[in-house]
mmCIF file of C-alpha atoms in Angstrom:
data_model
loop_
_atom_site.group_PDB
_atom_site.id
_atom_site.type_symbol
_atom_site.label_atom_id
_atom_site.label_comp_id
_atom_site.label_asym_id
_atom_site.label_seq_id
_atom_site.Cartn_x
_atom_site.Cartn_y
_atom_site.Cartn_z
ATOM 1 C CA MET A 23 -67.336 74.958 -91.370
ATOM 2 C CA GLU A 24 -70.578 75.683 -89.521
ATOM 3 C CA LYS A 25 -72.356 76.060 -92.861
ATOM 4 C CA ILE A 26 -71.211 72.623 -94.023
ATOM 5 C CA ILE A 27 -72.355 71.026 -90.784
ATOM 6 C CA SER A 28 -75.673 72.882 -90.943
ATOM 7 C CA GLU A 29 -76.296 71.725 -94.504
ATOM 8 C CA ASN A 30 -75.671 68.140 -93.440
ATOM 9 C CA LYS A 31 -77.377 68.283 -90.045
ATOM 10 C CA ALA A 32 -80.304 66.043 -91.017
ATOM 11 C CA TRP A 33 -77.941 63.353 -92.280
ATOM 12 C CA ILE A 34 -75.691 63.640 -89.211
ATOM 13 C CA ASP A 35 -78.638 63.340 -86.824
ATOM 14 C CA GLU A 36 -80.089 60.421 -88.762
ATOM 15 C CA VAL A 37 -76.802 58.509 -88.626
ATOM 16 C CA TRP A 38 -76.431 59.212 -84.911
ATOM 17 C CA GLU A 39 -79.917 57.860 -84.282
ATOM 18 C CA LYS A 40 -79.044 54.703 -86.231
ATOM 19 C CA LEU A 41 -75.874 54.284 -84.199
ATOM 20 C CA ASP A 42 -77.722 54.707 -80.924
ATOM 21 C CA LYS A 43 -80.504 52.336 -81.912
ATOM 22 C CA LYS A 44 -78.127 49.584 -82.977
ATOM 23 C CA LEU A 45 -75.594 49.984 -80.187
ATOM 24 C CA GLN A 46 -78.210 49.863 -77.448
ATOM 25 C CA VAL A 47 -78.876 46.304 -78.615
ATOM 26 C CA VAL A 48 -75.294 45.316 -79.448
ATOM 27 C CA SER A 49 -73.850 46.695 -76.206
ATOM 28 C CA GLU A 50 -76.050 44.367 -74.164
ATOM 29 C CA ARG A 51 -75.401 41.441 -76.461
ATOM 30 C CA SER A 52 -71.612 41.910 -76.255
ATOM 31 C CA TYR A 53 -71.549 42.885 -72.565
ATOM 32 C CA ASP A 54 -68.966 40.267 -71.557
ATOM 33 C CA LYS A 55 -66.777 40.674 -74.621
ATOM 34 C CA ILE A 56 -63.986 42.891 -75.872
ATOM 35 C CA PRO A 57 -64.440 42.413 -79.622
ATOM 36 C CA TYR A 58 -62.099 42.900 -82.550
ATOM 37 C CA THR A 59 -64.147 41.659 -85.517
ATOM 38 C CA THR A 60 -67.170 39.438 -86.115
ATOM 39 C CA LEU A 61 -67.631 35.767 -86.935
ATOM 40 C CA ASP A 62 -70.815 35.107 -88.909
ATOM 41 C CA GLY A 63 -72.078 38.508 -87.809
ATOM 42 C CA VAL A 64 -71.359 37.930 -84.105
ATOM 43 C CA HIS A 65 -68.657 39.794 -82.180
ATOM 44 C CA ASP A 66 -65.630 37.699 -81.325
ATOM 45 C CA ASN A 67 -63.964 38.124 -77.934
ATOM 46 C CA LYS A 68 -60.309 39.109 -77.842
ATOM 47 C CA LEU A 69 -60.109 37.983 -74.211
ATOM 48 C CA GLU A 70 -60.296 34.421 -75.519
ATOM 49 C CA GLU A 71 -57.793 34.781 -78.350
ATOM 50 C CA LYS A 72 -54.460 32.997 -78.080
ATOM 51 C CA CYS A 73 -51.202 34.129 -79.600
ATOM 52 C CA ASP A 74 -50.099 32.071 -82.613
ATOM 53 C CA THR A 75 -46.443 32.278 -81.567
ATOM 54 C CA PRO A 76 -45.780 30.033 -78.529
ATOM 55 C CA GLU A 77 -42.728 31.919 -77.289
ATOM 56 C CA LEU A 78 -44.764 35.105 -76.952
ATOM 57 C CA ILE A 79 -47.114 35.749 -74.079
ATOM 58 C CA ASP A 80 -50.836 35.198 -74.679
ATOM 59 C CA ARG A 81 -51.897 38.563 -76.062
ATOM 60 C CA GLY A 82 -55.621 38.097 -75.616
ATOM 61 C CA ALA A 83 -56.312 40.778 -73.007
ATOM 62 C CA ALA A 84 -53.270 42.767 -74.135
ATOM 63 C CA TRP A 85 -54.349 42.923 -77.786
ATOM 64 C CA TRP A 86 -53.698 46.437 -79.040
ATOM 65 C CA THR A 87 -57.266 47.215 -80.150
ATOM 66 C CA ASN A 88 -58.931 46.328 -76.852
ATOM 67 C CA GLY A 89 -59.600 49.938 -75.885
ATOM 68 C CA PHE A 90 -61.845 50.666 -78.847
ATOM 69 C CA TRP A 91 -64.908 48.773 -77.594
ATOM 70 C CA PRO A 92 -65.059 50.581 -74.226
ATOM 71 C CA GLY A 93 -64.109 53.747 -76.116
ATOM 72 C CA MET A 94 -67.235 53.314 -78.237
ATOM 73 C CA MET A 95 -69.318 52.938 -75.092
ATOM 74 C CA TRP A 96 -67.932 56.134 -73.592
ATOM 75 C CA LEU A 97 -68.514 58.011 -76.843
ATOM 76 C CA MET A 98 -72.141 56.889 -76.838
ATOM 77 C CA TYR A 99 -72.534 57.725 -73.158
ATOM 78 C CA ALA A 100 -71.072 61.200 -73.726
ATOM 79 C CA GLY A 101 -73.398 61.739 -76.673
ATOM 80 C CA THR A 102 -76.606 60.344 -75.177
ATOM 81 C CA GLY A 103 -76.309 60.241 -71.387
ATOM 82 C CA ASN A 104 -77.666 56.679 -71.516
ATOM 83 C CA GLU A 105 -76.481 54.852 -68.372
ATOM 84 C CA GLN A 106 -76.450 51.544 -70.256
ATOM 85 C CA TYR A 107 -73.379 52.640 -72.207
ATOM 86 C CA LYS A 108 -71.690 53.707 -68.970
ATOM 87 C CA LYS A 109 -72.361 50.287 -67.437
ATOM 88 C CA VAL A 110 -70.938 48.421 -70.425
ATOM 89 C CA GLY A 111 -67.922 50.736 -70.625
ATOM 90 C CA GLU A 112 -67.082 50.247 -66.954
ATOM 91 C CA HIS A 113 -67.416 46.495 -67.270
ATOM 92 C CA ALA A 114 -65.131 46.427 -70.303
ATOM 93 C CA GLU A 115 -62.492 48.323 -68.311
ATOM 94 C CA GLU A 116 -62.698 45.678 -65.608
ATOM 95 C CA LEU A 117 -62.217 42.972 -68.218
ATOM 96 C CA LEU A 118 -59.255 44.886 -69.604
ATOM 97 C CA ASP A 119 -57.552 44.830 -66.178
ATOM 98 C CA ALA A 120 -56.340 41.337 -67.090
ATOM 99 C CA ALA A 121 -53.890 42.983 -69.494
ATOM 100 C CA PHE A 122 -51.997 44.608 -66.615
ATOM 101 C CA LYS A 123 -51.165 41.112 -65.366
ATOM 102 C CA GLN A 124 -49.435 40.517 -68.700
ATOM 103 C CA TYR A 125 -47.026 43.360 -68.012
ATOM 104 C CA ASP A 126 -44.168 42.027 -70.130
ATOM 105 C CA GLY A 127 -46.599 41.459 -72.976
ATOM 106 C CA LEU A 128 -47.682 45.105 -73.140
ATOM 107 C CA HIS A 129 -46.420 47.514 -75.755
ATOM 108 C CA HIS A 130 -46.553 51.082 -77.040
ATOM 109 C CA ASP A 131 -50.238 50.649 -77.923
ATOM 110 C CA VAL A 132 -51.278 51.156 -74.300
ATOM 111 C CA GLY A 133 -52.483 54.571 -75.486
ATOM 112 C CA PHE A 134 -54.974 52.922 -77.812
ATOM 113 C CA MET A 135 -55.963 50.570 -74.999
ATOM 114 C CA TRP A 136 -56.502 52.937 -72.080
ATOM 115 C CA ASN A 137 -56.610 56.578 -73.179
ATOM 116 C CA ILE A 138 -60.013 56.240 -74.865
ATOM 117 C CA SER A 139 -61.352 53.697 -72.360
ATOM 118 C CA SER A 140 -60.356 54.483 -68.777
ATOM 119 C CA GLY A 141 -59.024 57.890 -69.769
ATOM 120 C CA ALA A 142 -62.362 58.817 -71.277
ATOM 121 C CA ASP A 143 -64.175 57.389 -68.247
ATOM 122 C CA TYR A 144 -62.120 59.544 -65.888
ATOM 123 C CA ARG A 145 -62.544 62.686 -67.939
ATOM 124 C CA LEU A 146 -66.307 62.133 -68.138
ATOM 125 C CA THR A 147 -67.076 60.810 -64.656
ATOM 126 C CA GLY A 148 -64.089 61.544 -62.422
ATOM 127 C CA SER A 149 -63.766 57.835 -61.549
ATOM 128 C CA LYS A 150 -60.745 57.227 -59.300
ATOM 129 C CA GLU A 151 -60.422 53.651 -60.541
ATOM 130 C CA ALA A 152 -60.376 54.814 -64.156
ATOM 131 C CA ARG A 153 -57.774 57.465 -63.333
ATOM 132 C CA LEU A 154 -55.504 54.868 -61.727
ATOM 133 C CA ARG A 155 -55.737 52.590 -64.755
ATOM 134 C CA THR A 156 -54.846 55.473 -67.053
ATOM 135 C CA ILE A 157 -51.876 56.415 -64.858
ATOM 136 C CA TYR A 158 -50.576 52.855 -65.015
ATOM 137 C CA ALA A 159 -50.822 52.914 -68.790
ATOM 138 C CA ALA A 160 -49.101 56.301 -69.087
ATOM 139 C CA ASP A 161 -46.190 55.136 -66.958
ATOM 140 C CA ILE A 162 -45.843 51.957 -69.033
ATOM 141 C CA LEU A 163 -45.662 54.099 -72.171
ATOM 142 C CA ALA A 164 -43.220 56.572 -70.592
ATOM 143 C CA ALA A 165 -40.942 53.673 -69.616
ATOM 144 C CA ARG A 166 -40.474 52.918 -73.322
ATOM 145 C CA TYR A 167 -38.879 56.300 -73.990
ATOM 146 C CA ASN A 168 -35.295 56.238 -75.283
ATOM 147 C CA PRO A 169 -33.624 59.485 -74.119
ATOM 148 C CA MET A 170 -30.590 58.993 -76.378
ATOM 149 C CA GLY A 171 -32.556 58.501 -79.581
ATOM 150 C CA LYS A 172 -35.457 60.715 -78.443
ATOM 151 C CA PHE A 173 -38.173 58.274 -79.405
ATOM 152 C CA ILE A 174 -40.597 55.827 -77.825
ATOM 153 C CA ARG A 175 -39.756 52.380 -79.048
ATOM 154 C CA SER A 176 -42.621 50.444 -80.559
ATOM 155 C CA TRP A 177 -41.207 46.934 -80.244
ATOM 156 C CA ASN A 178 -39.573 45.167 -77.337
ATOM 157 C CA ALA A 179 -36.061 43.760 -76.980
ATOM 158 C CA ASP A 180 -35.984 42.228 -80.445
ATOM 159 C CA HIS A 181 -36.227 45.576 -82.294
ATOM 160 C CA VAL A 182 -35.141 48.276 -79.861
ATOM 161 C CA GLY A 183 -34.791 50.981 -82.528
ATOM 162 C CA TRP A 184 -38.004 50.381 -84.461
ATOM 163 C CA VAL A 185 -40.676 53.082 -84.498
ATOM 164 C CA ILE A 186 -44.115 52.672 -86.077
ATOM 165 C CA ILE A 187 -46.323 55.513 -87.303
ATOM 166 C CA ASP A 188 -49.223 54.166 -85.196
ATOM 167 C CA SER A 189 -47.357 55.603 -82.199
ATOM 168 C CA MET A 190 -48.701 59.075 -82.964
ATOM 169 C CA LEU A 191 -52.118 58.007 -81.657
ATOM 170 C CA ASN A 192 -50.566 56.666 -78.454
ATOM 171 C CA ILE A 193 -48.605 59.701 -77.280
ATOM 172 C CA PRO A 194 -51.693 61.798 -76.409
ATOM 173 C CA LEU A 195 -51.764 59.605 -73.289
ATOM 174 C CA LEU A 196 -48.508 61.287 -72.242
ATOM 175 C CA TYR A 197 -49.901 64.769 -72.851
ATOM 176 C CA TRP A 198 -52.766 63.856 -70.518
ATOM 177 C CA ALA A 199 -50.367 62.557 -67.858
ATOM 178 C CA SER A 200 -48.318 65.745 -68.055
ATOM 179 C CA ARG A 201 -51.377 67.859 -67.308
ATOM 180 C CA GLU A 202 -52.718 65.466 -64.703
ATOM 181 C CA PHE A 203 -49.468 65.427 -62.703
ATOM 182 C CA GLY A 204 -48.280 68.922 -63.532
ATOM 183 C CA ASP A 205 -45.095 67.212 -64.751
ATOM 184 C CA ASP A 206 -43.641 68.401 -68.059
ATOM 185 C CA ARG A 207 -41.438 65.322 -68.449
ATOM 186 C CA TYR A 208 -44.316 63.377 -69.986
ATOM 187 C CA LYS A 209 -45.025 66.163 -72.468
ATOM 188 C CA ALA A 210 -41.323 66.432 -73.320
ATOM 189 C CA MET A 211 -41.162 62.716 -74.084
ATOM 190 C CA ALA A 212 -44.214 62.951 -76.315
ATOM 191 C CA MET A 213 -42.924 66.015 -78.178
ATOM 192 C CA ASN A 214 -39.440 64.581 -78.642
ATOM 193 C CA HIS A 215 -41.025 61.464 -80.077
ATOM 194 C CA ALA A 216 -43.328 63.482 -82.358
ATOM 195 C CA ASP A 217 -40.351 65.510 -83.583
ATOM 196 C CA THR A 218 -38.449 62.315 -84.384
ATOM 197 C CA VAL A 219 -41.417 60.821 -86.228
ATOM 198 C CA MET A 220 -41.904 64.067 -88.138
ATOM 199 C CA ARG A 221 -38.318 63.905 -89.403
ATOM 200 C CA MET A 222 -38.102 60.188 -90.033
ATOM 201 C CA HIS A 223 -41.555 59.047 -91.158
ATOM 202 C CA ILE A 224 -43.025 61.935 -93.161
ATOM 203 C CA ARG A 225 -41.750 62.146 -96.718
ATOM 204 C CA PRO A 226 -41.511 65.510 -98.522
ATOM 205 C CA ASP A 227 -44.641 64.759 -100.585
ATOM 206 C CA GLY A 228 -46.748 64.061 -97.484
ATOM 207 C CA SER A 229 -46.709 60.284 -97.804
ATOM 208 C CA VAL A 230 -45.762 58.300 -94.721
ATOM 209 C CA ARG A 231 -43.331 55.525 -93.900
ATOM 210 C CA HIS A 232 -44.959 52.854 -91.761
ATOM 211 C CA ILE A 233 -41.937 51.473 -89.877
ATOM 212 C CA VAL A 234 -38.531 53.081 -89.443
ATOM 213 C CA SER A 235 -35.447 51.569 -87.817
ATOM 214 C CA LEU A 236 -33.346 54.067 -85.866
ATOM 215 C CA ASP A 237 -30.004 53.762 -84.142
ATOM 216 C CA PRO A 238 -31.031 53.405 -80.480
ATOM 217 C CA GLU A 239 -27.942 55.284 -79.307
ATOM 218 C CA THR A 240 -28.152 58.274 -81.656
ATOM 219 C CA GLY A 241 -31.642 58.281 -83.168
ATOM 220 C CA GLU A 242 -30.145 58.314 -86.662
ATOM 221 C CA PHE A 243 -32.049 56.734 -89.540
ATOM 222 C CA ILE A 244 -30.986 53.208 -90.513
ATOM 223 C CA GLU A 245 -33.721 51.909 -92.831
ATOM 224 C CA ASP A 246 -37.463 51.732 -93.345
ATOM 225 C CA PHE A 247 -39.880 48.875 -94.016
ATOM 226 C CA GLY A 248 -43.103 48.430 -95.915
ATOM 227 C CA GLY A 249 -44.852 47.098 -92.841
ATOM 228 C CA GLN A 250 -48.541 46.639 -93.518
ATOM 229 C CA GLY A 251 -48.335 48.366 -96.873
ATOM 230 C CA TYR A 252 -47.772 46.820 -100.281
ATOM 231 C CA ALA A 253 -43.980 47.039 -100.178
ATOM 232 C CA GLN A 254 -41.012 49.019 -98.975
ATOM 233 C CA GLY A 255 -41.462 52.623 -100.115
ATOM 234 C CA SER A 256 -45.228 52.320 -100.398
ATOM 235 C CA SER A 257 -47.963 54.417 -98.801
ATOM 236 C CA TRP A 258 -50.236 52.401 -96.524
ATOM 237 C CA SER A 259 -53.454 54.392 -96.255
ATOM 238 C CA ARG A 260 -54.191 53.793 -92.591
ATOM 239 C CA GLY A 261 -50.608 54.767 -91.805
ATOM 240 C CA GLN A 262 -51.391 58.074 -93.491
ATOM 241 C CA THR A 263 -54.331 58.532 -91.144
ATOM 242 C CA TRP A 264 -52.372 57.635 -88.010
ATOM 243 C CA ALA A 265 -50.063 60.502 -88.967
ATOM 244 C CA LEU A 266 -52.842 62.849 -90.093
ATOM 245 C CA TYR A 267 -54.857 62.515 -86.891
ATOM 246 C CA GLY A 268 -51.836 62.011 -84.639
ATOM 247 C CA PHE A 269 -50.074 65.222 -85.622
ATOM 248 C CA VAL A 270 -53.146 67.409 -85.344
ATOM 249 C CA LEU A 271 -53.711 65.928 -81.867
ATOM 250 C CA SER A 272 -50.138 66.819 -80.933
ATOM 251 C CA TYR A 273 -50.836 70.338 -82.180
ATOM 252 C CA ILE A 274 -53.987 70.549 -80.056
ATOM 253 C CA HIS A 275 -52.095 69.405 -76.957
ATOM 254 C CA THR A 276 -49.007 71.587 -77.464
ATOM 255 C CA GLY A 277 -49.818 74.460 -79.819
ATOM 256 C CA LYS A 278 -46.696 73.699 -81.875
ATOM 257 C CA GLN A 279 -47.443 75.004 -85.369
ATOM 258 C CA GLU A 280 -45.119 72.534 -87.070
ATOM 259 C CA TYR A 281 -47.387 69.688 -85.965
ATOM 260 C CA LEU A 282 -50.417 71.292 -87.590
ATOM 261 C CA ASP A 283 -48.433 71.972 -90.753
ATOM 262 C CA THR A 284 -47.370 68.311 -90.853
ATOM 263 C CA ALA A 285 -50.944 67.126 -90.347
ATOM 264 C CA LYS A 286 -52.028 69.346 -93.237
ATOM 265 C CA LYS A 287 -49.279 68.055 -95.522
ATOM 266 C CA VAL A 288 -50.265 64.449 -94.831
ATOM 267 C CA ALA A 289 -53.949 65.356 -95.237
ATOM 268 C CA HIS A 290 -53.306 66.902 -98.659
ATOM 269 C CA TYR A 291 -51.598 63.728 -99.845
ATOM 270 C CA PHE A 292 -54.439 61.603 -98.471
ATOM 271 C CA ILE A 293 -57.177 63.761 -100.020
ATOM 272 C CA ALA A 294 -55.423 63.731 -103.402
ATOM 273 C CA ASN A 295 -55.438 59.933 -103.363
ATOM 274 C CA VAL A 296 -59.080 59.426 -102.386
ATOM 275 C CA ALA A 297 -60.856 62.338 -104.066
ATOM 276 C CA GLY A 298 -62.048 60.225 -106.980
ATOM 277 C CA ASP A 299 -64.529 58.109 -105.042
ATOM 278 C CA TRP A 300 -63.634 58.772 -101.361
ATOM 279 C CA ALA A 301 -63.033 55.050 -100.827
ATOM 280 C CA PRO A 302 -59.430 54.561 -99.648
ATOM 281 C CA ARG A 303 -57.429 51.686 -101.071
ATOM 282 C CA VAL A 304 -55.249 49.816 -98.604
ATOM 283 C CA ASP A 305 -52.113 51.270 -100.154
ATOM 284 C CA PHE A 306 -51.836 54.310 -102.387
ATOM 285 C CA ARG A 307 -48.757 52.860 -104.119
ATOM 286 C CA SER A 308 -49.937 49.392 -105.033
ATOM 287 C CA PRO A 309 -51.077 47.737 -108.289
ATOM 288 C CA GLU A 310 -54.401 48.935 -109.689
ATOM 289 C CA GLU A 311 -55.741 45.379 -109.552
ATOM 290 C CA PRO A 312 -56.950 43.751 -107.462
ATOM 291 C CA VAL A 313 -58.617 46.582 -105.563
ATOM 292 C CA TYR A 314 -58.433 46.288 -101.789
ATOM 293 C CA TYR A 315 -60.272 48.873 -99.682
ATOM 294 C CA ASP A 316 -59.816 49.931 -96.074
ATOM 295 C CA SER A 317 -62.853 51.636 -94.571
ATOM 296 C CA THR A 318 -61.011 52.149 -91.278
ATOM 297 C CA ALA A 319 -58.598 54.548 -93.002
ATOM 298 C CA ALA A 320 -61.564 56.644 -94.125
ATOM 299 C CA ALA A 321 -63.065 56.764 -90.635
ATOM 300 C CA CYS A 322 -59.841 57.694 -88.862
ATOM 301 C CA ALA A 323 -58.997 60.298 -91.513
ATOM 302 C CA ALA A 324 -62.400 61.920 -91.066
ATOM 303 C CA CYS A 325 -61.717 62.440 -87.356
ATOM 304 C CA GLY A 326 -58.393 64.100 -88.076
ATOM 305 C CA LEU A 327 -59.754 66.244 -90.899
ATOM 306 C CA ILE A 328 -62.503 67.594 -88.641
ATOM 307 C CA GLU A 329 -59.884 68.635 -86.083
ATOM 308 C CA ILE A 330 -57.716 70.257 -88.748
ATOM 309 C CA ALA A 331 -60.780 72.178 -89.953
ATOM 310 C CA LYS A 332 -61.289 73.492 -86.429
ATOM 311 C CA ALA A 333 -57.663 74.607 -86.196
ATOM 312 C CA VAL A 334 -57.085 76.418 -89.511
ATOM 313 C CA ASP A 335 -58.148 79.827 -90.746
ATOM 314 C CA GLU A 336 -61.666 80.504 -92.025
ATOM 315 C CA TYR A 337 -61.023 80.096 -95.739
ATOM 316 C CA GLU A 338 -59.093 76.849 -95.279
ATOM 317 C CA LYS A 339 -61.790 75.111 -93.272
ATOM 318 C CA PRO A 340 -64.005 73.919 -96.164
ATOM 319 C CA LEU A 341 -61.194 71.874 -97.766
ATOM 320 C CA TYR A 342 -60.858 69.654 -94.713
ATOM 321 C CA MET A 343 -64.486 69.613 -93.605
ATOM 322 C CA ASN A 344 -65.816 68.742 -97.059
ATOM 323 C CA ALA A 345 -63.271 65.936 -97.311
ATOM 324 C CA ALA A 346 -64.388 64.576 -93.925
ATOM 325 C CA MET A 347 -68.034 64.681 -94.960
ATOM 326 C CA ASN A 348 -67.317 62.920 -98.249
ATOM 327 C CA LEU A 349 -65.443 60.142 -96.468
ATOM 328 C CA LEU A 350 -68.169 59.659 -93.856
ATOM 329 C CA LYS A 351 -70.975 59.638 -96.413
ATOM 330 C CA THR A 352 -69.080 57.080 -98.470
ATOM 331 C CA ILE A 353 -68.699 54.868 -95.400
ATOM 332 C CA GLU A 354 -72.383 55.151 -94.536
ATOM 333 C CA GLU A 355 -73.652 54.626 -98.074
ATOM 334 C CA ARG A 356 -71.326 51.799 -99.100
ATOM 335 C CA TRP A 357 -70.084 50.068 -95.990
ATOM 336 C CA CYS A 358 -72.404 50.462 -92.987
ATOM 337 C CA ASN A 359 -74.426 47.482 -91.812
ATOM 338 C CA TRP A 360 -77.542 48.559 -89.895
ATOM 339 C CA ASP A 361 -78.883 45.014 -89.475
ATOM 340 C CA MET A 362 -79.868 44.718 -85.801
ATOM 341 C CA ASP A 363 -79.072 40.991 -85.818
ATOM 342 C CA GLU A 364 -75.420 41.566 -86.671
ATOM 343 C CA ASP A 365 -72.963 43.189 -84.291
ATOM 344 C CA SER A 366 -70.577 45.233 -86.445
ATOM 345 C CA ILE A 367 -71.373 48.500 -88.192
ATOM 346 C CA VAL A 368 -68.574 49.523 -90.570
ATOM 347 C CA GLN A 369 -67.629 46.790 -93.041
ATOM 348 C CA MET A 370 -64.717 46.497 -95.510
ATOM 349 C CA GLY A 371 -61.867 47.132 -93.125
ATOM 350 C CA THR A 372 -58.493 45.620 -94.011
ATOM 351 C CA GLU A 373 -55.706 44.843 -91.579
ATOM 352 C CA ALA A 374 -52.861 45.040 -94.085
ATOM 353 C CA TYR A 375 -52.009 44.637 -97.736
ATOM 354 C CA TYR A 376 -49.592 41.701 -97.302
ATOM 355 C CA PRO A 377 -49.038 40.677 -100.938
ATOM 356 C CA GLY A 378 -49.559 36.956 -101.415
ATOM 357 C CA GLY A 379 -51.056 36.595 -97.955
ATOM 358 C CA GLY A 380 -54.458 35.425 -99.112
ATOM 359 C CA ASP A 381 -57.709 37.077 -98.088
ATOM 360 C CA LYS A 382 -57.286 36.788 -94.324
ATOM 361 C CA GLY A 383 -57.894 40.162 -92.716
ATOM 362 C CA ARG A 384 -59.208 41.760 -95.915
ATOM 363 C CA HIS A 385 -62.601 43.409 -96.223
ATOM 364 C CA ILE A 386 -63.743 42.549 -92.724
ATOM 365 C CA PRO A 387 -65.387 44.579 -89.965
ATOM 366 C CA ILE A 388 -62.743 45.835 -87.506
ATOM 367 C CA ILE A 389 -63.649 47.422 -84.186
ATOM 368 C CA TYR A 390 -61.669 50.628 -84.734
ATOM 369 C CA GLY A 391 -63.618 51.246 -87.944
ATOM 370 C CA ASP A 392 -66.772 51.433 -85.821
ATOM 371 C CA TYR A 393 -64.994 53.528 -83.188
ATOM 372 C CA TYR A 394 -63.658 56.213 -85.528
ATOM 373 C CA PHE A 395 -66.908 56.423 -87.475
ATOM 374 C CA ILE A 396 -68.810 57.009 -84.217
ATOM 375 C CA GLU A 397 -66.213 59.521 -83.028
ATOM 376 C CA ALA A 398 -66.447 61.504 -86.251
ATOM 377 C CA ILE A 399 -70.253 61.690 -86.096
ATOM 378 C CA TYR A 400 -69.978 62.611 -82.409
ATOM 379 C CA LYS A 401 -67.676 65.509 -83.346
ATOM 380 C CA LEU A 402 -70.038 66.724 -86.065
ATOM 381 C CA ARG A 403 -72.842 66.997 -83.518
ATOM 382 C CA GLY A 404 -70.967 69.815 -81.817
ATOM 383 C CA ASN A 405 -69.403 67.849 -78.980
ATOM 384 C CA ASP A 406 -66.104 69.367 -77.879
ATOM 385 C CA ILE A 407 -64.849 66.617 -75.566
ATOM 386 C CA LEU A 408 -61.589 65.342 -77.050
ATOM 387 C CA PHE A 409 -61.288 61.606 -76.477
ATOM 388 C CA TRP A 410 -57.561 61.662 -77.200
#
């Protein structure tokens, strides 16, 4: 593993310098925003977005990706020590406070929203305000736990038994809370949920179901759904990476070998499906044409593969580390925008396959693509702080 990083050190350092150079400018330009994508090269502002469905609460501040922008700032602060990133990260957390006022509009994605924003702030700086925000978020997530079915429900009252694979990146917030309070209940909730997801979402071949409906009283399987993939029974690539990274994180936080084994199984399936050109399609079980890519799946997978490489035995490490490097180099060579006049970095993200849904949300910059790409490069530079 060290040899692979050493051989690629010049490239890693060069990319980090590009990130720092661009984000110093973009962070100031987007100071009062919490962006999701760009419009004509300029960051949008999720705080101003309105929900399309009138009966639902305005999800602007409570949009599930709103932690990634401050998370990027804390990554850059941790990697550079530049106080500018700290200032922008703190301000973004203050903007995100508006989401707490939308309490009944919050959801299981509070881990995405606060673990890598306020949680990272607290772990880096010891901020009492950041700690309190992260505690609020952890308790909101814990309140979603179903003790009968042993899972954390992803939807609200309309789908009380539905669980989404994205949840595996939210439960590290509960592992943090368990350590912070010295209270094993949070860890037990997270592990029970991970065990349920491992049984219900991970197929024998390592492919992943996106959404599963469980009996809320027993936790028994009812049915599954295609979700953001091509169709029911398909293999949505970013769903693969939520599982890949999520299970290795659960292994890191608990030491449970079965979680690492599951992460490896999912990783093997993912690697087998991208090894031709290291450019993930949106769904690994979709028609050959047209080709839809998702750069965000590559970036998130790289983060998980690096952590798997750290966790496995010596002679296994190259498989995962080489795959991570190939994914990151493909992103940088094909999909990175280093234009200082445009705000996003990683292009060609895709929200979902959605057959027949037109081109909306396809091949666009998405904030978590930037976040995971930065996190992966941060990891390769030898930084051991785990943001999850």
